[in-house]
């Protein structure tokens, strides 16, 4: 039994180390090549589940603990955004693997986050970055895509009941669609069920207030901060 | 290991091969008709003894018309080394220049009279008295030995400065014509371990500075193997005149076998034709005349083809280094030197404006980029120089260093080969199948490899332009970083053997 504990500790520590390195799978090199060729976060998470280690432990002591270090290194400028995103992607992939286990164990995630680029707009680089980072921060992210019609957003909110809805618009001509979505949510009596976050080059704090959004986020990190405040 | 500089893969050229040959031919014609006027007797004798036609010219100053035949020039081009090594106090700073290899070294200089101090006084907004702004203020004053020490010190730490030409003329009260050379050489060598090139104020001091260099290098033979100093002589004054004293200096430098840049600085419009064809044919003739004389004095003397052509400004008829044509002329000369296979000393980065700012940035960067692209070996790219060579500002030198780094990065060779193409093809095919369709994951292996250029190092935050303040911080940082001085023992030998060095420059005796 004693050996079992230390094996699980080892796996969790290795998961953490791989998150810090931003290694999703065995094929990834990481920040340096010290772990090259060894199992990445995906393989390690599978192994951990196979050894009946609880998802809660994997999340807290492996994934989140690793992301904590990544966040610190990012703020001291040792890490760049691609490093942060690589780690977030690795964590996101681990969360996907653990989804069934989490559901059956009734463990709550940080919440469901639906994100979309509004109708008429095809810009998605920023939106994708937000999605990757939020997923890596423990949210269950549903990416509805680009040029998403208002009805589709409303339907998703009604059916899937996400706690949060993120809307992205980069054009002054499409940002008004965000107001349309919020109106439609109100009309469908769904507005109070979901916090609406908006972002993108076209929009601003004032605009968010004007259309009655809950928050404007200047970037993906801002989104993490805002969500943590809820 | 010598310094690497940057090898320009396919250098930018303005002239076709036919144009280069045509210029060569016309330069040869210039050398025989009209030839050069020499105010230096010895040069006349040397050239005459090798077959140049010489004729005395009547007038106040003794002078001679010298007609240099083509075969004399060609012979000189034969004996002039194709490879010139410029040594350094720290051998890792050695520069190796091949006349036919466009490897660019970035060099400081040249000597300015004015040193520009910078300060950041605080102003209060009239409209909003709670708002304070710091505005850079530049104050010119005469350069001193202390300034030269500071400049050599900072340039030691400027990553892109491959060699050091002194940047400031020392004008302290206790500096005289007789002790100037030894002080400028000592101040520079003692604060900088890179190759040191300089002009000479007084021929009488030549042996003293050579002796100083021997002591620093570790002896006569050591200096031969590792020529830590070289000279620059503008022996030909445009149009086509051998100056008396500089020619005498040049001849003596050649006799000692030390490397020397034979430079000419005609001004298009005043001392050279305003047309490109004319100034290039003339400067080429002038430089070749100097090289020929040097090779006759001592065959095999390492020489640099030194070109500092400049266009006149039409409002004052002063120099206009910022003019576009000045860069064109320099690029043409780089090509001429490469045609002869002799390493080239070229000029860029000098600007017309008096203080750092928008104009200086644009003028200097323009010429720095285009001239560097042409692949001169020894690019006197004028770290910190303003006002057409009259003003030096250390802050500007720090800025220039950052810009040269960008230019060096830009000049790197592209990597397009089979394995690279296969790798990217794999990448493209992989990414398009992912939901996000982003290549961000592939950035990482390159992030810390030096393969991605950095952001502008003096980028400010928010709406303010903090470039000067940040560069100033950097300058102070570099000044605070120690330099490797000449050791105590050598220093005392230098002070014992070589007269005239100011006692305050002896860092080991200071305060005692
Ligand atoms: C790249 C780009 C494109 C690419 C998009 C590729 C892609 N896959 O997205 C292409 C070339 C396809 C494109 C097309 C067009 N573009 Co465009 N494009 C841009 C550009 C240069 C950069 C956008 C970008 O990706 N930035 C990088 C990311 C990381 O930043 P971001 O998107 O701002 O996202 C961050 C934050 O804003 C925030 N965020 C963003 N969304 C969200 C959402 C939430 C919920 C949260 C919390 C946070 C958040 O977090 C992100 C990460 O930190 C911008 C210029 C600019 N300054 O933004 C123009 C710009 C947006 N485009 C513009 C235009 C005009 C167009 C076109 C109409 C051009 C044309 N005539 O065809 C088309 C649009 C077609 C359409 N129907 O949408 C204009 C818009 C002007 C306006 N009127 O508003 C801009 C501003 C350029 C300009 N100055 O002219 N474009």
PDB file of N, CA and C and ligand atoms in Angstrom, chain A residues 81 113-131 133-134 146-147 165-175 178 196-203 215-224 226-227, chain B residues 436-438 440, ligand 1:
ATOM      1  N   UNK A  81       3.504  34.076 -23.750  1.00  0.00           N
ATOM      2  CA  UNK A  81       2.133  33.590 -23.940  1.00  0.00           C
ATOM      3  C   UNK A  81       2.078  32.190 -24.571  1.00  0.00           C
ATOM      4  N   UNK A 113     -18.619  27.442 -19.736  1.00  0.00           N
ATOM      5  CA  UNK A 113     -18.383  28.717 -20.409  1.00  0.00           C
ATOM      6  C   UNK A 113     -18.616  28.532 -21.911  1.00  0.00           C
ATOM      7  N   UNK A 114     -19.645  29.201 -22.419  1.00  0.00           N
ATOM      8  CA  UNK A 114     -19.892  29.144 -23.865  1.00  0.00           C
ATOM      9  C   UNK A 114     -19.262  30.377 -24.507  1.00  0.00           C
ATOM     10  N   UNK A 115     -18.627  30.175 -25.636  1.00  0.00           N
ATOM     11  CA  UNK A 115     -17.981  31.330 -26.282  1.00  0.00           C
ATOM     12  C   UNK A 115     -18.269  31.324 -27.782  1.00  0.00           C
ATOM     13  N   UNK A 116     -18.464  32.518 -28.338  1.00  0.00           N
ATOM     14  CA  UNK A 116     -18.784  32.610 -29.764  1.00  0.00           C
ATOM     15  C   UNK A 116     -18.307  33.938 -30.332  1.00  0.00           C
ATOM     16  N   UNK A 117     -17.938  33.902 -31.611  1.00  0.00           N
ATOM     17  CA  UNK A 117     -17.746  35.159 -32.336  1.00  0.00           C
ATOM     18  C   UNK A 117     -19.101  35.451 -32.975  1.00  0.00           C
ATOM     19  N   UNK A 118     -19.553  36.683 -32.799  1.00  0.00           N
ATOM     20  CA  UNK A 118     -20.937  36.988 -33.171  1.00  0.00           C
ATOM     21  C   UNK A 118     -21.184  36.956 -34.675  1.00  0.00           C
ATOM     22  N   UNK A 119     -22.458  37.023 -35.000  1.00  0.00           N
ATOM     23  CA  UNK A 119     -22.900  36.936 -36.389  1.00  0.00           C
ATOM     24  C   UNK A 119     -22.222  38.005 -37.249  1.00  0.00           C
ATOM     25  N   UNK A 120     -21.800  37.585 -38.421  1.00  0.00           N
ATOM     26  CA  UNK A 120     -21.195  38.525 -39.360  1.00  0.00           C
ATOM     27  C   UNK A 120     -19.699  38.684 -39.177  1.00  0.00           C
ATOM     28  N   UNK A 121     -19.168  38.088 -38.130  1.00  0.00           N
ATOM     29  CA  UNK A 121     -17.746  38.281 -37.803  1.00  0.00           C
ATOM     30  C   UNK A 121     -17.005  36.953 -37.841  1.00  0.00           C
ATOM     31  N   UNK A 122     -15.890  36.954 -38.533  1.00  0.00           N
ATOM     32  CA  UNK A 122     -15.153  35.685 -38.634  1.00  0.00           C
ATOM     33  C   UNK A 122     -13.828  35.700 -37.875  1.00  0.00           C
ATOM     34  N   UNK A 123     -13.543  36.779 -37.171  1.00  0.00           N
ATOM     35  CA  UNK A 123     -12.281  36.843 -36.427  1.00  0.00           C
ATOM     36  C   UNK A 123     -12.327  35.834 -35.279  1.00  0.00           C
ATOM     37  N   UNK A 124     -11.310  35.012 -35.170  1.00  0.00           N
ATOM     38  CA  UNK A 124     -11.391  34.026 -34.076  1.00  0.00           C
ATOM     39  C   UNK A 124     -10.078  33.757 -33.353  1.00  0.00           C
ATOM     40  N   UNK A 125      -9.016  34.450 -33.706  1.00  0.00           N
ATOM     41  CA  UNK A 125      -7.751  34.177 -33.016  1.00  0.00           C
ATOM     42  C   UNK A 125      -7.902  34.484 -31.529  1.00  0.00           C
ATOM     43  N   UNK A 126      -8.402  35.673 -31.229  1.00  0.00           N
ATOM     44  CA  UNK A 126      -8.575  36.084 -29.836  1.00  0.00           C
ATOM     45  C   UNK A 126      -9.541  35.171 -29.100  1.00  0.00           C
ATOM     46  N   UNK A 127     -10.633  34.884 -29.754  1.00  0.00           N
ATOM     47  CA  UNK A 127     -11.630  34.010 -29.130  1.00  0.00           C
ATOM     48  C   UNK A 127     -11.017  32.647 -28.802  1.00  0.00           C
ATOM     49  N   UNK A 128     -10.229  32.105 -29.710  1.00  0.00           N
ATOM     50  CA  UNK A 128      -9.619  30.790 -29.469  1.00  0.00           C
ATOM     51  C   UNK A 128      -8.634  30.823 -28.307  1.00  0.00           C
ATOM     52  N   UNK A 129      -7.924  31.922 -28.219  1.00  0.00           N
ATOM     53  CA  UNK A 129      -6.962  32.041 -27.116  1.00  0.00           C
ATOM     54  C   UNK A 129      -7.708  32.066 -25.790  1.00  0.00           C
ATOM     55  N   UNK A 130      -8.794  32.826 -25.761  1.00  0.00           N
ATOM     56  CA  UNK A 130      -9.617  32.881 -24.554  1.00  0.00           C
ATOM     57  C   UNK A 130     -10.114  31.466 -24.214  1.00  0.00           C
ATOM     58  N   UNK A 131     -10.572  30.750 -25.234  1.00  0.00           N
ATOM     59  CA  UNK A 131     -11.101  29.402 -25.006  1.00  0.00           C
ATOM     60  C   UNK A 131     -10.025  28.477 -24.428  1.00  0.00           C
ATOM     61  N   UNK A 133      -7.291  29.237 -22.807  1.00  0.00           N
ATOM     62  CA  UNK A 133      -6.860  29.621 -21.465  1.00  0.00           C
ATOM     63  C   UNK A 133      -7.914  29.289 -20.412  1.00  0.00           C
ATOM     64  N   UNK A 134      -9.167  29.532 -20.766  1.00  0.00           N
ATOM     65  CA  UNK A 134     -10.228  29.238 -19.793  1.00  0.00           C
ATOM     66  C   UNK A 134     -10.342  27.733 -19.557  1.00  0.00           C
ATOM     67  N   UNK A 146     -17.505  30.658 -35.145  1.00  0.00           N
ATOM     68  CA  UNK A 146     -17.526  32.042 -35.651  1.00  0.00           C
ATOM     69  C   UNK A 146     -18.834  32.293 -36.368  1.00  0.00           C
ATOM     70  N   UNK A 147     -19.113  33.587 -36.587  1.00  0.00           N
ATOM     71  CA  UNK A 147     -20.301  33.969 -37.359  1.00  0.00           C
ATOM     72  C   UNK A 147     -21.533  33.223 -36.819  1.00  0.00           C
ATOM     73  N   UNK A 165     -21.294  33.291 -20.634  1.00  0.00           N
ATOM     74  CA  UNK A 165     -21.321  33.380 -22.094  1.00  0.00           C
ATOM     75  C   UNK A 165     -20.322  34.439 -22.532  1.00  0.00           C
ATOM     76  N   UNK A 166     -19.416  34.030 -23.389  1.00  0.00           N
ATOM     77  CA  UNK A 166     -18.430  34.989 -23.894  1.00  0.00           C
ATOM     78  C   UNK A 166     -18.708  35.317 -25.346  1.00  0.00           C
ATOM     79  N   UNK A 167     -18.721  36.606 -25.650  1.00  0.00           N
ATOM     80  CA  UNK A 167     -18.972  37.015 -27.035  1.00  0.00           C
ATOM     81  C   UNK A 167     -17.784  37.820 -27.536  1.00  0.00           C
ATOM     82  N   UNK A 168     -17.384  37.500 -28.745  1.00  0.00           N
ATOM     83  CA  UNK A 168     -16.249  38.205 -29.331  1.00  0.00           C
ATOM     84  C   UNK A 168     -16.685  38.926 -30.597  1.00  0.00           C
ATOM     85  N   UNK A 169     -16.228  40.159 -30.764  1.00  0.00           N
ATOM     86  CA  UNK A 169     -16.486  40.907 -32.005  1.00  0.00           C
ATOM     87  C   UNK A 169     -15.306  41.826 -32.261  1.00  0.00           C
ATOM     88  N   UNK A 170     -14.840  41.823 -33.487  1.00  0.00           N
ATOM     89  CA  UNK A 170     -13.672  42.657 -33.820  1.00  0.00           C
ATOM     90  C   UNK A 170     -14.045  43.813 -34.732  1.00  0.00           C
ATOM     91  N   UNK A 171     -15.285  43.795 -35.192  1.00  0.00           N
ATOM     92  CA  UNK A 171     -15.680  44.825 -36.149  1.00  0.00           C
ATOM     93  C   UNK A 171     -16.706  45.756 -35.523  1.00  0.00           C
ATOM     94  N   UNK A 172     -16.609  47.033 -35.866  1.00  0.00           N
ATOM     95  CA  UNK A 172     -17.613  47.976 -35.354  1.00  0.00           C
ATOM     96  C   UNK A 172     -18.993  47.648 -35.928  1.00  0.00           C
ATOM     97  N   UNK A 173     -18.987  47.000 -37.077  1.00  0.00           N
ATOM     98  CA  UNK A 173     -20.274  46.657 -37.682  1.00  0.00           C
ATOM     99  C   UNK A 173     -20.905  45.416 -37.052  1.00  0.00           C
ATOM    100  N   UNK A 174     -20.102  44.592 -36.390  1.00  0.00           N
ATOM    101  CA  UNK A 174     -20.674  43.370 -35.804  1.00  0.00           C
ATOM    102  C   UNK A 174     -20.817  43.470 -34.291  1.00  0.00           C
ATOM    103  N   UNK A 175     -20.193  44.462 -33.696  1.00  0.00           N
ATOM    104  CA  UNK A 175     -20.267  44.522 -32.231  1.00  0.00           C
ATOM    105  C   UNK A 175     -21.697  44.756 -31.755  1.00  0.00           C
ATOM    106  N   UNK A 178     -23.755  41.973 -30.336  1.00  0.00           N
ATOM    107  CA  UNK A 178     -23.663  41.584 -28.925  1.00  0.00           C
ATOM    108  C   UNK A 178     -24.878  42.092 -28.163  1.00  0.00           C
ATOM    109  N   UNK A 196     -22.652  37.534 -18.961  1.00  0.00           N
ATOM    110  CA  UNK A 196     -22.155  37.760 -20.315  1.00  0.00           C
ATOM    111  C   UNK A 196     -20.869  38.585 -20.288  1.00  0.00           C
ATOM    112  N   UNK A 197     -19.806  37.975 -20.848  1.00  0.00           N
ATOM    113  CA  UNK A 197     -18.517  38.666 -20.940  1.00  0.00           C
ATOM    114  C   UNK A 197     -18.267  38.997 -22.403  1.00  0.00           C
ATOM    115  N   UNK A 198     -17.813  40.198 -22.666  1.00  0.00           N
ATOM    116  CA  UNK A 198     -17.516  40.511 -24.069  1.00  0.00           C
ATOM    117  C   UNK A 198     -16.060  40.957 -24.246  1.00  0.00           C
ATOM    118  N   UNK A 199     -15.586  40.781 -25.482  1.00  0.00           N
ATOM    119  CA  UNK A 199     -14.210  41.194 -25.774  1.00  0.00           C
ATOM    120  C   UNK A 199     -13.981  41.324 -27.263  1.00  0.00           C
ATOM    121  N   UNK A 200     -12.804  41.836 -27.624  1.00  0.00           N
ATOM    122  CA  UNK A 200     -12.472  42.042 -29.038  1.00  0.00           C
ATOM    123  C   UNK A 200     -12.099  43.496 -29.277  1.00  0.00           C
ATOM    124  N   UNK A 201     -11.344  43.703 -30.326  1.00  0.00           N
ATOM    125  CA  UNK A 201     -10.780  45.035 -30.572  1.00  0.00           C
ATOM    126  C   UNK A 201     -11.834  46.140 -30.680  1.00  0.00           C
ATOM    127  N   UNK A 202     -13.024  45.796 -31.146  1.00  0.00           N
ATOM    128  CA  UNK A 202     -14.013  46.856 -31.401  1.00  0.00           C
ATOM    129  C   UNK A 202     -14.657  47.376 -30.121  1.00  0.00           C
ATOM    130  N   UNK A 203     -14.696  46.551 -29.100  1.00  0.00           N
ATOM    131  CA  UNK A 203     -15.537  46.885 -27.944  1.00  0.00           C
ATOM    132  C   UNK A 203     -14.744  47.492 -26.790  1.00  0.00           C
ATOM    133  N   UNK A 215     -19.449  42.112 -18.170  1.00  0.00           N
ATOM    134  CA  UNK A 215     -18.050  42.543 -18.092  1.00  0.00           C
ATOM    135  C   UNK A 215     -17.444  42.689 -19.467  1.00  0.00           C
ATOM    136  N   UNK A 216     -16.481  43.591 -19.526  1.00  0.00           N
ATOM    137  CA  UNK A 216     -15.643  43.710 -20.725  1.00  0.00           C
ATOM    138  C   UNK A 216     -14.265  43.188 -20.339  1.00  0.00           C
ATOM    139  N   UNK A 217     -13.681  42.358 -21.200  1.00  0.00           N
ATOM    140  CA  UNK A 217     -12.346  41.825 -20.876  1.00  0.00           C
ATOM    141  C   UNK A 217     -11.356  42.267 -21.942  1.00  0.00           C
ATOM    142  N   UNK A 218     -10.292  42.853 -21.481  1.00  0.00           N
ATOM    143  CA  UNK A 218      -9.309  43.357 -22.434  1.00  0.00           C
ATOM    144  C   UNK A 218      -8.513  42.222 -23.082  1.00  0.00           C
ATOM    145  N   UNK A 219      -8.291  41.153 -22.321  1.00  0.00           N
ATOM    146  CA  UNK A 219      -7.633  39.985 -22.904  1.00  0.00           C
ATOM    147  C   UNK A 219      -8.040  38.721 -22.159  1.00  0.00           C
ATOM    148  N   UNK A 220      -7.421  37.606 -22.554  1.00  0.00           N
ATOM    149  CA  UNK A 220      -7.809  36.323 -21.978  1.00  0.00           C
ATOM    150  C   UNK A 220      -7.512  36.256 -20.471  1.00  0.00           C
ATOM    151  N   UNK A 221      -6.435  36.876 -20.056  1.00  0.00           N
ATOM    152  CA  UNK A 221      -6.096  36.846 -18.624  1.00  0.00           C
ATOM    153  C   UNK A 221      -7.113  37.634 -17.816  1.00  0.00           C
ATOM    154  N   UNK A 222      -7.572  38.707 -18.431  1.00  0.00           N
ATOM    155  CA  UNK A 222      -8.609  39.509 -17.809  1.00  0.00           C
ATOM    156  C   UNK A 222      -9.856  38.649 -17.599  1.00  0.00           C
ATOM    157  N   UNK A 223     -10.144  37.799 -18.582  1.00  0.00           N
ATOM    158  CA  UNK A 223     -11.312  36.931 -18.478  1.00  0.00           C
ATOM    159  C   UNK A 223     -11.167  36.000 -17.268  1.00  0.00           C
ATOM    160  N   UNK A 224      -9.973  35.435 -17.081  1.00  0.00           N
ATOM    161  CA  UNK A 224      -9.741  34.551 -15.930  1.00  0.00           C
ATOM    162  C   UNK A 224      -9.972  35.330 -14.638  1.00  0.00           C
ATOM    163  N   UNK A 226     -11.767  38.094 -14.169  1.00  0.00           N
ATOM    164  CA  UNK A 226     -13.179  38.460 -14.009  1.00  0.00           C
ATOM    165  C   UNK A 226     -13.979  37.260 -13.490  1.00  0.00           C
ATOM    166  N   UNK A 227     -13.727  36.097 -14.098  1.00  0.00           N
ATOM    167  CA  UNK A 227     -14.489  34.903 -13.698  1.00  0.00           C
ATOM    168  C   UNK A 227     -14.182  34.519 -12.265  1.00  0.00           C
TER     169      UNK A 227
ATOM    170  N   UNK B 436      -8.837  24.912 -33.348  1.00  0.00           N
ATOM    171  CA  UNK B 436      -8.456  26.339 -33.304  1.00  0.00           C
ATOM    172  C   UNK B 436      -7.682  26.816 -34.517  1.00  0.00           C
ATOM    173  N   UNK B 437      -7.047  25.873 -35.201  1.00  0.00           N
ATOM    174  CA  UNK B 437      -6.245  26.223 -36.378  1.00  0.00           C
ATOM    175  C   UNK B 437      -5.168  27.270 -36.086  1.00  0.00           C
ATOM    176  N   UNK B 438      -4.511  27.091 -34.977  1.00  0.00           N
ATOM    177  CA  UNK B 438      -3.447  28.025 -34.607  1.00  0.00           C
ATOM    178  C   UNK B 438      -2.091  27.312 -34.546  1.00  0.00           C
ATOM    179  N   UNK B 440       0.373  28.334 -32.740  1.00  0.00           N
ATOM    180  CA  UNK B 440       1.066  28.833 -31.549  1.00  0.00           C
ATOM    181  C   UNK B 440       1.973  27.766 -30.917  1.00  0.00           C
TER     182      UNK B 440
HETATM  183  C1  LIG C   1      -6.124  39.147 -38.011  1.00  0.00           C
HETATM  184  C2  LIG C   1      -7.216  40.058 -38.520  1.00  0.00           C
HETATM  185  C3  LIG C   1      -8.039  39.564 -39.521  1.00  0.00           C
HETATM  186  C4  LIG C   1      -7.957  38.148 -40.037  1.00  0.00           C
HETATM  187  C5  LIG C   1      -8.706  37.240 -39.067  1.00  0.00           C
HETATM  188  C6  LIG C   1      -8.089  35.861 -38.951  1.00  0.00           C
HETATM  189  C7  LIG C   1      -8.705  35.102 -37.846  1.00  0.00           C
HETATM  190  N1  LIG C   1      -8.572  33.826 -37.922  1.00  0.00           N
HETATM  191  O1  LIG C   1      -9.281  35.639 -36.946  1.00  0.00           O
HETATM  192  C8  LIG C   1      -8.694  38.301 -41.410  1.00  0.00           C
HETATM  193  C9  LIG C   1      -7.662  38.622 -42.457  1.00  0.00           C
HETATM  194  C10 LIG C   1      -9.467  37.062 -41.867  1.00  0.00           C
HETATM  195  C11 LIG C   1      -9.524  39.518 -41.188  1.00  0.00           C
HETATM  196  C12 LIG C   1     -10.630  39.823 -41.922  1.00  0.00           C
HETATM  197  C13 LIG C   1     -11.285  41.025 -41.835  1.00  0.00           C
HETATM  198  N2  LIG C   1     -10.968  42.075 -41.077  1.00  0.00           N
HETATM  199 CO1  LIG C   1      -9.668  41.988 -39.701  1.00  0.00          CO
HETATM  200  N3  LIG C   1      -8.302  42.186 -38.485  1.00  0.00           N
HETATM  201  C14 LIG C   1      -7.378  41.373 -38.013  1.00  0.00           C
HETATM  202  C15 LIG C   1      -6.488  42.106 -37.006  1.00  0.00           C
HETATM  203  C16 LIG C   1      -5.263  42.576 -37.762  1.00  0.00           C
HETATM  204  C17 LIG C   1      -6.010  41.355 -35.782  1.00  0.00           C
HETATM  205  C18 LIG C   1      -7.110  40.663 -34.985  1.00  0.00           C
HETATM  206  C19 LIG C   1      -6.490  39.634 -34.090  1.00  0.00           C
HETATM  207  O2  LIG C   1      -6.561  38.474 -34.350  1.00  0.00           O
HETATM  208  N4  LIG C   1      -5.783  40.078 -33.052  1.00  0.00           N
HETATM  209  C20 LIG C   1      -5.048  39.212 -32.148  1.00  0.00           C
HETATM  210  C21 LIG C   1      -5.918  38.678 -31.033  1.00  0.00           C
HETATM  211  C22 LIG C   1      -5.087  37.845 -30.079  1.00  0.00           C
HETATM  212  O3  LIG C   1      -6.467  39.788 -30.349  1.00  0.00           O
HETATM  213  P1  LIG C   1      -8.020  40.041 -30.171  1.00  0.00           P
HETATM  214  O4  LIG C   1      -8.752  39.465 -31.295  1.00  0.00           O
HETATM  215  O5  LIG C   1      -8.215  41.479 -29.902  1.00  0.00           O
HETATM  216  O6  LIG C   1      -8.405  39.199 -28.905  1.00  0.00           O
HETATM  217  C23 LIG C   1      -7.945  39.452 -27.597  1.00  0.00           C
HETATM  218  C24 LIG C   1      -8.811  40.434 -26.825  1.00  0.00           C
HETATM  219  O7  LIG C   1      -9.469  41.358 -27.640  1.00  0.00           O
HETATM  220  C25 LIG C   1      -9.735  39.610 -26.010  1.00  0.00           C
HETATM  221  N5  LIG C   1     -10.950  39.094 -26.598  1.00  0.00           N
HETATM  222  C26 LIG C   1     -11.336  38.993 -27.875  1.00  0.00           C
HETATM  223  N6  LIG C   1     -12.518  38.430 -27.952  1.00  0.00           N
HETATM  224  C27 LIG C   1     -12.905  38.135 -26.742  1.00  0.00           C
HETATM  225  C28 LIG C   1     -14.048  37.546 -26.265  1.00  0.00           C
HETATM  226  C29 LIG C   1     -14.204  37.357 -24.915  1.00  0.00           C
HETATM  227  C30 LIG C   1     -15.395  36.700 -24.409  1.00  0.00           C
HETATM  228  C31 LIG C   1     -13.200  37.781 -24.015  1.00  0.00           C
HETATM  229  C32 LIG C   1     -13.368  37.562 -22.598  1.00  0.00           C
HETATM  230  C33 LIG C   1     -12.061  38.390 -24.482  1.00  0.00           C
HETATM  231  C34 LIG C   1     -11.920  38.568 -25.843  1.00  0.00           C
HETATM  232  O8  LIG C   1      -8.893  38.537 -25.672  1.00  0.00           O
HETATM  233  C35 LIG C   1      -8.129  38.154 -26.831  1.00  0.00           C
HETATM  234  C36 LIG C   1      -6.866  37.453 -26.418  1.00  0.00           C
HETATM  235  O9  LIG C   1      -6.054  38.233 -25.577  1.00  0.00           O
HETATM  236  C37 LIG C   1      -7.394  43.300 -36.608  1.00  0.00           C
HETATM  237  C38 LIG C   1      -6.663  44.540 -36.092  1.00  0.00           C
HETATM  238  C39 LIG C   1      -6.794  44.723 -34.628  1.00  0.00           C
HETATM  239  N7  LIG C   1      -6.146  45.728 -34.139  1.00  0.00           N
HETATM  240  O10 LIG C   1      -7.469  44.005 -33.917  1.00  0.00           O
HETATM  241  C40 LIG C   1      -8.140  43.532 -37.911  1.00  0.00           C
HETATM  242  C41 LIG C   1      -9.508  44.219 -37.885  1.00  0.00           C
HETATM  243  C42 LIG C   1     -10.283  43.758 -36.709  1.00  0.00           C
HETATM  244  N8  LIG C   1     -10.115  43.744 -39.135  1.00  0.00           N
HETATM  245  C43 LIG C   1     -10.792  44.654 -39.711  1.00  0.00           C
HETATM  246  C44 LIG C   1     -11.511  44.445 -40.922  1.00  0.00           C
HETATM  247  C45 LIG C   1     -12.157  45.664 -41.499  1.00  0.00           C
HETATM  248  C46 LIG C   1     -11.611  43.190 -41.483  1.00  0.00           C
HETATM  249  C47 LIG C   1     -12.426  42.831 -42.713  1.00  0.00           C
HETATM  250  C48 LIG C   1     -13.824  43.447 -42.755  1.00  0.00           C
HETATM  251  C49 LIG C   1     -11.577  43.230 -43.934  1.00  0.00           C
HETATM  252  C50 LIG C   1     -12.274  43.063 -45.255  1.00  0.00           C
HETATM  253  N9  LIG C   1     -12.608  44.184 -45.812  1.00  0.00           N
HETATM  254  O11 LIG C   1     -12.446  41.974 -45.686  1.00  0.00           O
HETATM  255  C51 LIG C   1     -12.470  41.302 -42.634  1.00  0.00           C
HETATM  256  C52 LIG C   1     -13.654  40.830 -41.778  1.00  0.00           C
HETATM  257  C53 LIG C   1     -14.514  39.892 -42.398  1.00  0.00           C
HETATM  258  C54 LIG C   1     -15.533  39.507 -41.390  1.00  0.00           C
HETATM  259  N10 LIG C   1     -16.717  39.374 -41.841  1.00  0.00           N
HETATM  260  O12 LIG C   1     -15.255  39.347 -40.223  1.00  0.00           O
HETATM  261  C55 LIG C   1     -10.743  45.968 -38.981  1.00  0.00           C
HETATM  262  C56 LIG C   1     -12.019  46.301 -38.270  1.00  0.00           C
HETATM  263  C57 LIG C   1     -12.375  47.750 -38.387  1.00  0.00           C
HETATM  264  C58 LIG C   1     -13.715  48.012 -37.893  1.00  0.00           C
HETATM  265  N11 LIG C   1     -14.490  48.622 -38.686  1.00  0.00           N
HETATM  266  O13 LIG C   1     -14.032  47.680 -36.828  1.00  0.00           O
HETATM  267  C59 LIG C   1      -9.528  45.783 -38.054  1.00  0.00           C
HETATM  268  C60 LIG C   1      -9.627  46.546 -36.743  1.00  0.00           C
HETATM  269  C61 LIG C   1      -8.300  46.254 -38.853  1.00  0.00           C
HETATM  270  C62 LIG C   1      -8.387  47.676 -39.256  1.00  0.00           C
HETATM  271  N12 LIG C   1      -7.898  48.595 -38.468  1.00  0.00           N
HETATM  272  O14 LIG C   1      -8.878  47.951 -40.339  1.00  0.00           O
HETATM  273  N13 LIG C   1      -9.027  40.274 -40.193  1.00  0.00           N
END
